[in-house]
């Protein structure tokens, strides 16, 4: 009926054992499958559900706004409300445009960067994911600083060639390319790379990219589709105190409904149609229902102490596991920031894509199956990070940590 039975590839459980589970409902930090098995959820719909499942504030606003209809294709007061909320509370946003997914946000930001600079090439990094945008489904060719090779069929070689793929954490490689190639419109990076493990970068590296962009006349795009509103309200930009030229959003910004956005400096955003000549449009963009869910979410995030509470809980949870790992001397590390965590099957800090050993993913595969059995749901791939939501209480986190530790004992003892 559907290709691979799914509508997004990783849902098919190809990287873990067993058939995919079908979820019928979620509440707080739990999800329930169609066979009535309950799981403590650390996937949280891949990140959007920072408030947990079926949050009351979101349900209430959706019910209320639904009474007025679902879509008008005109500006709405809700659109203005979320705009004000964003601009007032995010130092690095002068203007913003709403779209319907993270991919769409990235695709539009790339077009804008090209339109604004009049240049064509994009630099991206191995180990960062930016949605299924043609020119970004690209990996490094052989040798450093070569033009990209597409990772998907259906992408013309000429598109892939517009992308230059570099390793993370290597400023010198980046400068070398910028020096040689005057046609770079933008550097795009997940400032907190969280789609291929959690490859936390050094602040000095990110600051270095900012400087290189200024020096060589390229724009710096922070893809904050995951990190936005996750690593604090201002995301990674605020966390590292770096002002990108453009920022892309998705996931949390829609509170579990399809919303994306891109925004940044006014002089750049003014190039977007109808104010400027970079075309961008969407029939359902800033859909009032989806936006109302976004507003309800952002308002919760802005409550005093929201992030400190969430991050304290995450630390509590992570510490319970890392203590166990240390005691048992397992070759595992938990890499974590804010309310994101990731199990790395190595003792060394993973900072580039090459630091991840694909052979170790068989350990995750076993962990995942064991935990599923025990009622803990992790994203179905060892490259996926876990999310703690505001709905995860300490008691449940303690229970989950115990089950995870027991799963490590089962998997690592051999
Ligand atoms: C999820 C993600 C995207 C793609 O967003 P979609 O809403 O799935 O299109 C892009 N960039 C990053 C960093 C993401 O995590």
PDB file of N, CA, C and O in Angstrom, residues 107-161:
ATOM      1  N   UNK A 107      14.996  24.761   2.445  1.00  0.00           N
ATOM      2  CA  UNK A 107      15.002  24.989   0.997  1.00  0.00           C
ATOM      3  C   UNK A 107      14.844  26.478   0.688  1.00  0.00           C
ATOM      4  O   UNK A 107      15.539  27.033  -0.157  1.00  0.00           O
ATOM      5  N   UNK A 108      13.950  27.131   1.421  1.00  0.00           N
ATOM      6  CA  UNK A 108      13.682  28.546   1.183  1.00  0.00           C
ATOM      7  C   UNK A 108      14.859  29.407   1.638  1.00  0.00           C
ATOM      8  O   UNK A 108      15.211  30.387   0.970  1.00  0.00           O
ATOM      9  N   UNK A 109      15.460  29.046   2.767  1.00  0.00           N
ATOM     10  CA  UNK A 109      16.597  29.826   3.276  1.00  0.00           C
ATOM     11  C   UNK A 109      17.781  29.747   2.306  1.00  0.00           C
ATOM     12  O   UNK A 109      18.493  30.727   2.084  1.00  0.00           O
ATOM     13  N   UNK A 110      17.953  28.578   1.714  1.00  0.00           N
ATOM     14  CA  UNK A 110      19.043  28.399   0.742  1.00  0.00           C
ATOM     15  C   UNK A 110      18.803  29.276  -0.488  1.00  0.00           C
ATOM     16  O   UNK A 110      19.700  29.950  -0.988  1.00  0.00           O
ATOM     17  N   UNK A 111      17.559  29.278  -0.960  1.00  0.00           N
ATOM     18  CA  UNK A 111      17.232  30.109  -2.127  1.00  0.00           C
ATOM     19  C   UNK A 111      17.468  31.587  -1.803  1.00  0.00           C
ATOM     20  O   UNK A 111      18.031  32.336  -2.588  1.00  0.00           O
ATOM     21  N   UNK A 112      17.062  31.962  -0.599  1.00  0.00           N
ATOM     22  CA  UNK A 112      17.221  33.354  -0.184  1.00  0.00           C
ATOM     23  C   UNK A 112      18.715  33.722  -0.101  1.00  0.00           C
ATOM     24  O   UNK A 112      19.114  34.804  -0.550  1.00  0.00           O
ATOM     25  N   UNK A 113      19.503  32.819   0.437  1.00  0.00           N
ATOM     26  CA  UNK A 113      20.944  33.097   0.544  1.00  0.00           C
ATOM     27  C   UNK A 113      21.552  33.291  -0.841  1.00  0.00           C
ATOM     28  O   UNK A 113      22.365  34.183  -1.072  1.00  0.00           O
ATOM     29  N   UNK A 114      21.111  32.474  -1.781  1.00  0.00           N
ATOM     30  CA  UNK A 114      21.623  32.602  -3.156  1.00  0.00           C
ATOM     31  C   UNK A 114      21.131  33.904  -3.783  1.00  0.00           C
ATOM     32  O   UNK A 114      21.881  34.612  -4.440  1.00  0.00           O
ATOM     33  N   UNK A 115      19.858  34.207  -3.563  1.00  0.00           N
ATOM     34  CA  UNK A 115      19.285  35.428  -4.141  1.00  0.00           C
ATOM     35  C   UNK A 115      19.945  36.666  -3.556  1.00  0.00           C
ATOM     36  O   UNK A 115      20.175  37.654  -4.265  1.00  0.00           O
ATOM     37  N   UNK A 116      20.242  36.609  -2.287  1.00  0.00           N
ATOM     38  CA  UNK A 116      20.804  37.783  -1.610  1.00  0.00           C
ATOM     39  C   UNK A 116      22.262  38.021  -1.992  1.00  0.00           C
ATOM     40  O   UNK A 116      22.669  39.146  -2.221  1.00  0.00           O
ATOM     41  N   UNK A 117      23.024  36.927  -2.051  1.00  0.00           N
ATOM     42  CA  UNK A 117      24.465  37.079  -2.324  1.00  0.00           C
ATOM     43  C   UNK A 117      24.779  37.079  -3.810  1.00  0.00           C
ATOM     44  O   UNK A 117      25.860  37.506  -4.212  1.00  0.00           O
ATOM     45  N   UNK A 118      23.873  36.553  -4.623  1.00  0.00           N
ATOM     46  CA  UNK A 118      24.159  36.410  -6.045  1.00  0.00           C
ATOM     47  C   UNK A 118      25.170  35.304  -6.317  1.00  0.00           C
ATOM     48  O   UNK A 118      25.756  35.226  -7.402  1.00  0.00           O
ATOM     49  N   UNK A 119      25.400  34.453  -5.321  1.00  0.00           N
ATOM     50  CA  UNK A 119      26.324  33.331  -5.500  1.00  0.00           C
ATOM     51  C   UNK A 119      25.555  32.014  -5.495  1.00  0.00           C
ATOM     52  O   UNK A 119      24.372  31.985  -5.136  1.00  0.00           O
ATOM     53  N   UNK A 120      26.220  30.928  -5.849  1.00  0.00           N
ATOM     54  CA  UNK A 120      25.507  29.661  -6.065  1.00  0.00           C
ATOM     55  C   UNK A 120      25.816  28.527  -5.114  1.00  0.00           C
ATOM     56  O   UNK A 120      24.956  27.728  -4.777  1.00  0.00           O
ATOM     57  N   UNK A 121      27.078  28.418  -4.694  1.00  0.00           N
ATOM     58  CA  UNK A 121      27.475  27.208  -3.963  1.00  0.00           C
ATOM     59  C   UNK A 121      27.098  27.279  -2.477  1.00  0.00           C
ATOM     60  O   UNK A 121      27.016  28.348  -1.885  1.00  0.00           O
ATOM     61  N   UNK A 122      26.875  26.084  -1.918  1.00  0.00           N
ATOM     62  CA  UNK A 122      26.538  25.973  -0.499  1.00  0.00           C
ATOM     63  C   UNK A 122      27.555  25.033   0.151  1.00  0.00           C
ATOM     64  O   UNK A 122      27.871  23.985  -0.409  1.00  0.00           O
ATOM     65  N   UNK A 123      28.046  25.408   1.311  1.00  0.00           N
ATOM     66  CA  UNK A 123      28.885  24.487   2.085  1.00  0.00           C
ATOM     67  C   UNK A 123      28.026  23.840   3.157  1.00  0.00           C
ATOM     68  O   UNK A 123      27.312  24.527   3.888  1.00  0.00           O
ATOM     69  N   UNK A 124      28.067  22.505   3.217  1.00  0.00           N
ATOM     70  CA  UNK A 124      27.398  21.803   4.319  1.00  0.00           C
ATOM     71  C   UNK A 124      28.387  20.824   4.937  1.00  0.00           C
ATOM     72  O   UNK A 124      29.482  20.622   4.408  1.00  0.00           O
ATOM     73  N   UNK A 125      27.995  20.202   6.038  1.00  0.00           N
ATOM     74  CA  UNK A 125      28.940  19.355   6.761  1.00  0.00           C
ATOM     75  C   UNK A 125      28.445  17.922   6.866  1.00  0.00           C
ATOM     76  O   UNK A 125      27.248  17.676   7.071  1.00  0.00           O
ATOM     77  N   UNK A 126      29.396  17.027   6.733  1.00  0.00           N
ATOM     78  CA  UNK A 126      29.108  15.604   6.885  1.00  0.00           C
ATOM     79  C   UNK A 126      28.639  15.360   8.320  1.00  0.00           C
ATOM     80  O   UNK A 126      29.320  15.762   9.271  1.00  0.00           O
ATOM     81  N   UNK A 127      27.482  14.717   8.451  1.00  0.00           N
ATOM     82  CA  UNK A 127      26.965  14.477   9.803  1.00  0.00           C
ATOM     83  C   UNK A 127      25.847  15.442  10.163  1.00  0.00           C
ATOM     84  O   UNK A 127      25.271  15.356  11.234  1.00  0.00           O
ATOM     85  N   UNK A 128      25.537  16.367   9.260  1.00  0.00           N
ATOM     86  CA  UNK A 128      24.383  17.257   9.475  1.00  0.00           C
ATOM     87  C   UNK A 128      23.277  16.883   8.482  1.00  0.00           C
ATOM     88  O   UNK A 128      23.553  16.574   7.332  1.00  0.00           O
ATOM     89  N   UNK A 129      22.044  16.943   8.953  1.00  0.00           N
ATOM     90  CA  UNK A 129      20.886  16.669   8.091  1.00  0.00           C
ATOM     91  C   UNK A 129      20.060  17.943   7.992  1.00  0.00           C
ATOM     92  O   UNK A 129      19.879  18.650   8.988  1.00  0.00           O
ATOM     93  N   UNK A 130      19.597  18.223   6.794  1.00  0.00           N
ATOM     94  CA  UNK A 130      18.834  19.458   6.612  1.00  0.00           C
ATOM     95  C   UNK A 130      17.507  19.204   5.912  1.00  0.00           C
ATOM     96  O   UNK A 130      17.023  20.040   5.148  1.00  0.00           O
ATOM     97  N   UNK A 131      16.919  18.035   6.144  1.00  0.00           N
ATOM     98  CA  UNK A 131      15.688  17.712   5.444  1.00  0.00           C
ATOM     99  C   UNK A 131      16.012  17.143   4.077  1.00  0.00           C
ATOM    100  O   UNK A 131      17.186  16.981   3.725  1.00  0.00           O
ATOM    101  N   UNK A 132      14.974  16.858   3.275  1.00  0.00           N
ATOM    102  CA  UNK A 132      15.241  16.176   2.001  1.00  0.00           C
ATOM    103  C   UNK A 132      15.344  17.159   0.835  1.00  0.00           C
ATOM    104  O   UNK A 132      14.853  16.915  -0.265  1.00  0.00           O
ATOM    105  N   UNK A 133      15.996  18.270   1.075  1.00  0.00           N
ATOM    106  CA  UNK A 133      16.260  19.263   0.027  1.00  0.00           C
ATOM    107  C   UNK A 133      17.254  18.664  -0.982  1.00  0.00           C
ATOM    108  O   UNK A 133      18.299  18.161  -0.576  1.00  0.00           O
ATOM    109  N   UNK A 134      16.920  18.717  -2.279  1.00  0.00           N
ATOM    110  CA  UNK A 134      17.776  18.118  -3.317  1.00  0.00           C
ATOM    111  C   UNK A 134      19.261  18.372  -3.107  1.00  0.00           C
ATOM    112  O   UNK A 134      20.057  17.452  -2.983  1.00  0.00           O
ATOM    113  N   UNK A 135      19.621  19.656  -3.073  1.00  0.00           N
ATOM    114  CA  UNK A 135      21.048  19.977  -3.094  1.00  0.00           C
ATOM    115  C   UNK A 135      21.730  19.690  -1.763  1.00  0.00           C
ATOM    116  O   UNK A 135      22.936  19.842  -1.631  1.00  0.00           O
ATOM    117  N   UNK A 136      20.963  19.249  -0.756  1.00  0.00           N
ATOM    118  CA  UNK A 136      21.590  18.951   0.540  1.00  0.00           C
ATOM    119  C   UNK A 136      21.588  17.464   0.862  1.00  0.00           C
ATOM    120  O   UNK A 136      22.132  17.034   1.879  1.00  0.00           O
ATOM    121  N   UNK A 137      20.969  16.666  -0.006  1.00  0.00           N
ATOM    122  CA  UNK A 137      21.055  15.202   0.160  1.00  0.00           C
ATOM    123  C   UNK A 137      22.339  14.758  -0.534  1.00  0.00           C
ATOM    124  O   UNK A 137      22.329  14.043  -1.536  1.00  0.00           O
ATOM    125  N   UNK A 138      23.421  15.199   0.044  1.00  0.00           N
ATOM    126  CA  UNK A 138      24.707  15.090  -0.622  1.00  0.00           C
ATOM    127  C   UNK A 138      25.759  14.717   0.402  1.00  0.00           C
ATOM    128  O   UNK A 138      25.716  15.180   1.534  1.00  0.00           O
ATOM    129  N   UNK A 139      26.656  13.826   0.020  1.00  0.00           N
ATOM    130  CA  UNK A 139      27.767  13.511   0.910  1.00  0.00           C
ATOM    131  C   UNK A 139      29.071  13.904   0.242  1.00  0.00           C
ATOM    132  O   UNK A 139      29.105  14.240  -0.950  1.00  0.00           O
ATOM    133  N   UNK A 140      30.142  13.823   1.016  1.00  0.00           N
ATOM    134  CA  UNK A 140      31.439  14.215   0.475  1.00  0.00           C
ATOM    135  C   UNK A 140      31.872  13.235  -0.599  1.00  0.00           C
ATOM    136  O   UNK A 140      31.674  12.030  -0.470  1.00  0.00           O
ATOM    137  N   UNK A 141      32.461  13.741  -1.647  1.00  0.00           N
ATOM    138  CA  UNK A 141      33.079  12.875  -2.644  1.00  0.00           C
ATOM    139  C   UNK A 141      34.403  12.386  -2.073  1.00  0.00           C
ATOM    140  O   UNK A 141      34.729  12.649  -0.921  1.00  0.00           O
ATOM    141  N   UNK A 142      35.171  11.671  -2.867  1.00  0.00           N
ATOM    142  CA  UNK A 142      36.443  11.165  -2.350  1.00  0.00           C
ATOM    143  C   UNK A 142      37.412  12.328  -2.179  1.00  0.00           C
ATOM    144  O   UNK A 142      37.475  13.231  -2.999  1.00  0.00           O
ATOM    145  N   UNK A 143      38.127  12.328  -1.079  1.00  0.00           N
ATOM    146  CA  UNK A 143      39.085  13.397  -0.830  1.00  0.00           C
ATOM    147  C   UNK A 143      38.412  14.586  -0.194  1.00  0.00           C
ATOM    148  O   UNK A 143      37.208  14.777  -0.313  1.00  0.00           O
ATOM    149  N   UNK A 144      39.176  15.368   0.501  1.00  0.00           N
ATOM    150  CA  UNK A 144      38.636  16.506   1.228  1.00  0.00           C
ATOM    151  C   UNK A 144      38.211  17.614   0.264  1.00  0.00           C
ATOM    152  O   UNK A 144      38.829  17.821  -0.755  1.00  0.00           O
ATOM    153  N   UNK A 145      37.145  18.295   0.634  1.00  0.00           N
ATOM    154  CA  UNK A 145      36.757  19.507  -0.081  1.00  0.00           C
ATOM    155  C   UNK A 145      36.482  19.297  -1.560  1.00  0.00           C
ATOM    156  O   UNK A 145      36.760  20.137  -2.388  1.00  0.00           O
ATOM    157  N   UNK A 146      35.945  18.145  -1.881  1.00  0.00           N
ATOM    158  CA  UNK A 146      35.507  17.938  -3.258  1.00  0.00           C
ATOM    159  C   UNK A 146      34.048  18.317  -3.339  1.00  0.00           C
ATOM    160  O   UNK A 146      33.401  18.526  -2.319  1.00  0.00           O
ATOM    161  N   UNK A 147      33.508  18.402  -4.530  1.00  0.00           N
ATOM    162  CA  UNK A 147      32.096  18.700  -4.654  1.00  0.00           C
ATOM    163  C   UNK A 147      31.287  17.479  -4.267  1.00  0.00           C
ATOM    164  O   UNK A 147      31.767  16.362  -4.294  1.00  0.00           O
ATOM    165  N   UNK A 148      30.041  17.722  -3.932  1.00  0.00           N
ATOM    166  CA  UNK A 148      29.217  16.658  -3.366  1.00  0.00           C
ATOM    167  C   UNK A 148      28.793  15.587  -4.344  1.00  0.00           C
ATOM    168  O   UNK A 148      28.760  15.793  -5.556  1.00  0.00           O
ATOM    169  N   UNK A 149      28.478  14.434  -3.767  1.00  0.00           N
ATOM    170  CA  UNK A 149      27.897  13.323  -4.508  1.00  0.00           C
ATOM    171  C   UNK A 149      26.544  13.070  -3.860  1.00  0.00           C
ATOM    172  O   UNK A 149      26.456  12.987  -2.632  1.00  0.00           O
ATOM    173  N   UNK A 150      25.478  12.955  -4.672  1.00  0.00           N
ATOM    174  CA  UNK A 150      24.151  12.844  -4.048  1.00  0.00           C
ATOM    175  C   UNK A 150      23.997  11.505  -3.342  1.00  0.00           C
ATOM    176  O   UNK A 150      24.573  10.502  -3.740  1.00  0.00           O
ATOM    177  N   UNK A 151      23.211  11.512  -2.259  1.00  0.00           N
ATOM    178  CA  UNK A 151      22.974  10.288  -1.502  1.00  0.00           C
ATOM    179  C   UNK A 151      21.602   9.711  -1.830  1.00  0.00           C
ATOM    180  O   UNK A 151      21.154   8.779  -1.197  1.00  0.00           O
ATOM    181  N   UNK A 152      20.946  10.273  -2.815  1.00  0.00           N
ATOM    182  CA  UNK A 152      19.635   9.767  -3.213  1.00  0.00           C
ATOM    183  C   UNK A 152      19.574   9.738  -4.734  1.00  0.00           C
ATOM    184  O   UNK A 152      20.135  10.613  -5.404  1.00  0.00           O
ATOM    185  N   UNK A 153      18.880   8.732  -5.256  1.00  0.00           N
ATOM    186  CA  UNK A 153      18.616   8.749  -6.690  1.00  0.00           C
ATOM    187  C   UNK A 153      17.668   9.904  -6.978  1.00  0.00           C
ATOM    188  O   UNK A 153      16.950  10.359  -6.085  1.00  0.00           O
ATOM    189  N   UNK A 154      17.691  10.378  -8.206  1.00  0.00           N
ATOM    190  CA  UNK A 154      16.747  11.421  -8.592  1.00  0.00           C
ATOM    191  C   UNK A 154      17.278  12.823  -8.402  1.00  0.00           C
ATOM    192  O   UNK A 154      16.529  13.793  -8.550  1.00  0.00           O
ATOM    193  N   UNK A 155      18.544  12.935  -8.054  1.00  0.00           N
ATOM    194  CA  UNK A 155      19.125  14.276  -7.909  1.00  0.00           C
ATOM    195  C   UNK A 155      20.182  14.465  -8.997  1.00  0.00           C
ATOM    196  O   UNK A 155      21.175  13.745  -9.027  1.00  0.00           O
ATOM    197  N   UNK A 156      19.926  15.410  -9.902  1.00  0.00           N
ATOM    198  CA  UNK A 156      20.892  15.614 -10.988  1.00  0.00           C
ATOM    199  C   UNK A 156      22.287  15.907 -10.424  1.00  0.00           C
ATOM    200  O   UNK A 156      22.418  16.612  -9.423  1.00  0.00           O
ATOM    201  N   UNK A 157      23.269  15.366 -11.066  1.00  0.00           N
ATOM    202  CA  UNK A 157      24.660  15.585 -10.661  1.00  0.00           C
ATOM    203  C   UNK A 157      24.966  17.087 -10.601  1.00  0.00           C
ATOM    204  O   UNK A 157      25.696  17.552  -9.741  1.00  0.00           O
ATOM    205  N   UNK A 158      24.335  17.819 -11.508  1.00  0.00           N
ATOM    206  CA  UNK A 158      24.610  19.257 -11.554  1.00  0.00           C
ATOM    207  C   UNK A 158      24.122  19.958 -10.279  1.00  0.00           C
ATOM    208  O   UNK A 158      24.708  20.945  -9.846  1.00  0.00           O
ATOM    209  N   UNK A 159      23.066  19.426  -9.645  1.00  0.00           N
ATOM    210  CA  UNK A 159      22.596  20.009  -8.379  1.00  0.00           C
ATOM    211  C   UNK A 159      23.606  19.700  -7.270  1.00  0.00           C
ATOM    212  O   UNK A 159      23.974  20.564  -6.490  1.00  0.00           O
ATOM    213  N   UNK A 160      23.986  18.414  -7.220  1.00  0.00           N
ATOM    214  CA  UNK A 160      24.901  17.968  -6.156  1.00  0.00           C
ATOM    215  C   UNK A 160      26.210  18.753  -6.220  1.00  0.00           C
ATOM    216  O   UNK A 160      26.829  19.028  -5.206  1.00  0.00           O
ATOM    217  N   UNK A 161      26.576  19.120  -7.432  1.00  0.00           N
ATOM    218  CA  UNK A 161      27.837  19.844  -7.623  1.00  0.00           C
ATOM    219  C   UNK A 161      27.810  21.249  -7.034  1.00  0.00           C
ATOM    220  O   UNK A 161      28.855  21.877  -6.859  1.00  0.00           O
TER     221      UNK A 161
END
